[in-house]
């Protein structure tokens, strides 16, 4: 379905002439990867940096062309300008050894066997990615609830929303507004439910298309990672963009991750995507901490009877096959959705309830995987065989 939409989108864009003539915007190579998820289409068009304003009609033409494709509900088209060589780039903070503190006696982030050492974020013991092979599987909901589960388990936690395609942290945590500048370029993270949060959604106006080319993604991410006063954290949980494209790979490569959690629904197709996610982390030498099966089963609210409507258990079987930890299963439940939409994820909305217990348990497993003592070999993601 999304492949057909993508092809139709490219076909329509192929009828739009480039800004300086010489062909259409697709054949001129000005259109980025086209991202399609749940009827949302997102991409960028590269334009000369000094003409960005004059190019607005081109952007609008592309947007309306895409909106006319059947199946497209929302089109997000951004103009991007590649940075010219020599123009100033944001400077990452100087490399510094991560500061250790008493209850996080863990392996230093970014220093894994066989992997290149990446500069850590001072004060942050572990950076943990939450990823999914495709959109809509509940990755952001899981990120928020795992982070809150860790907080409930006594850890100091931050959440970095790096989902450039659809930042959800403002909605999930019920926070908005611009982060305050504390000193120089350093931003103060916002805070909600006792967690420090930073989102790409705080940095741009709502409804502004947020499509980024690789270098822009990295500078925005670097800023959110290194130019934010995170303070002392045991875990910084990163909500990754869905999928396994170049942007995701670059992020997985550039961020000093201690490990990654993969979220999948039980359906076969979603699991194939999850496998791609596993493979991506393997390529960049980031340990996979385990799989969470989301929307695993459904409990009828009136009778309490459990229905495995999606063939629950697929992710557990897959985890066993791939010899990676299975972190837990989260049911499909109205309360999980409603509370997320209200800015109070279920772990804080109903801390004594069964779902909060599931997430706290997953959070504890993630933490025990990530904080294995130095020297103990953590499983690297296994080779993935597509059959
Ligand atoms: P993703 O980040 O993978 O795109 P989201 O976390 O935004 O997915 O979830 C997509 C939708 O599904 C949201 O409306 C969310 O509230 C809902 N959702 C996620 N997990 C569950 C669940 N276990 N039960 C019910 N609804 C869920």
Short mmCIF file of N, CA and C and ligand atoms in Angstrom, two decimals, residues 37-38 40 132 134-142 163 166 168 171-172 239-240 242 263 294-296 330-338 340-341 359, ligand 1:
data_model
loop_
_atom_site.label_atom_id
_atom_site.label_comp_id
_atom_site.label_asym_id
_atom_site.label_seq_id
_atom_site.Cartn_x
_atom_site.Cartn_y
_atom_site.Cartn_z
N UNK A 37 3.57 6.87 5.81
CA UNK A 37 3.10 6.10 6.96
C UNK A 37 1.67 6.51 7.28
N UNK A 38 0.78 5.55 7.32
CA UNK A 38 -0.61 5.83 7.69
C UNK A 38 -1.21 7.00 6.92
N UNK A 40 0.22 9.47 5.76
CA UNK A 40 1.02 10.70 5.87
C UNK A 40 2.22 10.57 4.94
N UNK A 132 11.41 1.26 16.02
CA UNK A 132 10.49 0.31 15.41
C UNK A 132 10.78 0.28 13.92
N UNK A 134 8.62 0.19 11.61
CA UNK A 134 7.68 1.01 10.86
C UNK A 134 6.86 1.86 11.83
N UNK A 135 6.12 2.80 11.29
CA UNK A 135 5.35 3.71 12.14
C UNK A 135 4.07 3.07 12.64
N UNK A 136 3.52 3.64 13.69
CA UNK A 136 2.19 3.24 14.15
C UNK A 136 2.13 2.00 15.01
N UNK A 137 3.28 1.47 15.43
CA UNK A 137 3.25 0.25 16.25
C UNK A 137 3.21 0.58 17.75
N UNK A 138 3.29 1.87 18.07
CA UNK A 138 3.25 2.27 19.48
C UNK A 138 4.62 2.55 20.06
N UNK A 139 5.56 2.90 19.22
CA UNK A 139 6.93 3.17 19.67
C UNK A 139 6.97 4.33 20.67
N UNK A 140 6.26 5.43 20.34
CA UNK A 140 6.34 6.60 21.22
C UNK A 140 5.63 6.35 22.55
N UNK A 141 4.50 5.66 22.47
CA UNK A 141 3.77 5.31 23.68
C UNK A 141 4.66 4.44 24.57
N UNK A 142 5.35 3.50 23.95
CA UNK A 142 6.23 2.61 24.70
C UNK A 142 7.41 3.39 25.29
N UNK A 163 12.01 11.78 16.96
CA UNK A 163 11.16 11.35 15.85
C UNK A 163 10.85 12.55 14.96
N UNK A 166 7.33 12.75 13.23
CA UNK A 166 6.11 13.02 13.98
C UNK A 166 6.41 13.05 15.46
N UNK A 168 6.13 13.09 19.18
CA UNK A 168 4.95 12.81 20.01
C UNK A 168 5.13 13.22 21.45
N UNK A 171 2.81 15.84 23.04
CA UNK A 171 1.45 15.32 23.31
C UNK A 171 1.47 14.32 24.46
N UNK A 172 2.41 13.37 24.40
CA UNK A 172 2.43 12.31 25.41
C UNK A 172 2.69 12.83 26.81
N UNK A 239 13.35 8.48 21.64
CA UNK A 239 12.29 8.04 20.73
C UNK A 239 12.80 8.25 19.31
N UNK A 240 13.18 7.16 18.68
CA UNK A 240 13.78 7.23 17.33
C UNK A 240 12.70 7.42 16.28
N UNK A 242 10.54 6.24 13.18
CA UNK A 242 10.24 4.86 12.77
C UNK A 242 10.96 4.52 11.47
N UNK A 263 10.32 -2.12 19.28
CA UNK A 263 8.88 -2.30 19.53
C UNK A 263 8.26 -2.88 18.27
N UNK A 294 3.89 -4.92 21.40
CA UNK A 294 2.82 -3.98 21.74
C UNK A 294 1.53 -4.38 21.04
N UNK A 295 0.43 -4.03 21.64
CA UNK A 295 -0.91 -4.40 21.13
C UNK A 295 -0.95 -5.91 20.98
N UNK A 296 -0.45 -6.57 22.01
CA UNK A 296 -0.21 -8.00 22.00
C UNK A 296 -1.52 -8.79 22.06
N UNK A 330 2.51 -5.89 25.90
CA UNK A 330 1.58 -4.84 26.35
C UNK A 330 0.28 -5.04 25.60
N UNK A 331 -0.84 -5.12 26.30
CA UNK A 331 -2.10 -5.35 25.59
C UNK A 331 -2.57 -4.11 24.83
N UNK A 332 -3.46 -4.35 23.91
CA UNK A 332 -4.18 -3.26 23.25
C UNK A 332 -5.25 -2.83 24.23
N UNK A 333 -5.21 -1.60 24.65
CA UNK A 333 -6.16 -1.18 25.67
C UNK A 333 -6.51 0.29 25.49
N UNK A 334 -7.79 0.55 25.55
CA UNK A 334 -8.27 1.93 25.37
C UNK A 334 -7.62 2.89 26.35
N UNK A 335 -7.43 2.43 27.60
CA UNK A 335 -6.87 3.32 28.62
C UNK A 335 -5.46 3.76 28.27
N UNK A 336 -4.73 2.84 27.62
CA UNK A 336 -3.35 3.19 27.24
C UNK A 336 -3.40 4.32 26.21
N UNK A 337 -4.32 4.19 25.27
CA UNK A 337 -4.41 5.22 24.23
C UNK A 337 -4.94 6.54 24.80
N UNK A 338 -6.03 6.46 25.54
CA UNK A 338 -6.66 7.70 26.02
C UNK A 338 -5.71 8.48 26.92
N UNK A 340 -2.47 8.38 26.97
CA UNK A 340 -1.37 8.94 26.18
C UNK A 340 -1.82 10.23 25.53
N UNK A 341 -3.01 10.20 24.97
CA UNK A 341 -3.50 11.39 24.27
C UNK A 341 -3.74 12.54 25.24
N UNK A 359 4.69 -2.13 32.30
CA UNK A 359 5.73 -1.21 31.83
C UNK A 359 6.90 -1.11 32.82
P1 LIG B 1 4.43 5.14 16.83
O1 LIG B 1 5.31 5.99 17.70
O2 LIG B 1 4.94 3.75 16.62
O3 LIG B 1 4.01 5.79 15.55
P2 LIG B 1 2.36 5.72 18.79
O4 LIG B 1 3.00 5.45 20.08
O5 LIG B 1 2.18 7.14 18.37
O6 LIG B 1 3.07 4.89 17.63
O7 LIG B 1 0.97 4.94 18.79
C1 LIG B 1 0.08 4.99 17.70
C2 LIG B 1 -1.35 5.03 18.25
O8 LIG B 1 -1.63 3.81 18.90
C3 LIG B 1 -1.57 6.12 19.28
O9 LIG B 1 -2.87 6.65 19.12
C4 LIG B 1 -1.44 5.40 20.60
O10 LIG B 1 -2.21 6.02 21.65
C5 LIG B 1 -2.01 4.03 20.25
N1 LIG B 1 -1.43 2.95 21.06
C6 LIG B 1 -0.12 2.62 21.20
N2 LIG B 1 0.02 1.54 21.99
C7 LIG B 1 -1.23 1.16 22.36
C8 LIG B 1 -1.77 0.11 23.17
N3 LIG B 1 -0.99 -0.79 23.74
N4 LIG B 1 -3.13 0.07 23.33
C9 LIG B 1 -3.94 0.97 22.71
N5 LIG B 1 -3.51 1.97 21.94
C10 LIG B 1 -2.16 2.07 21.75
#
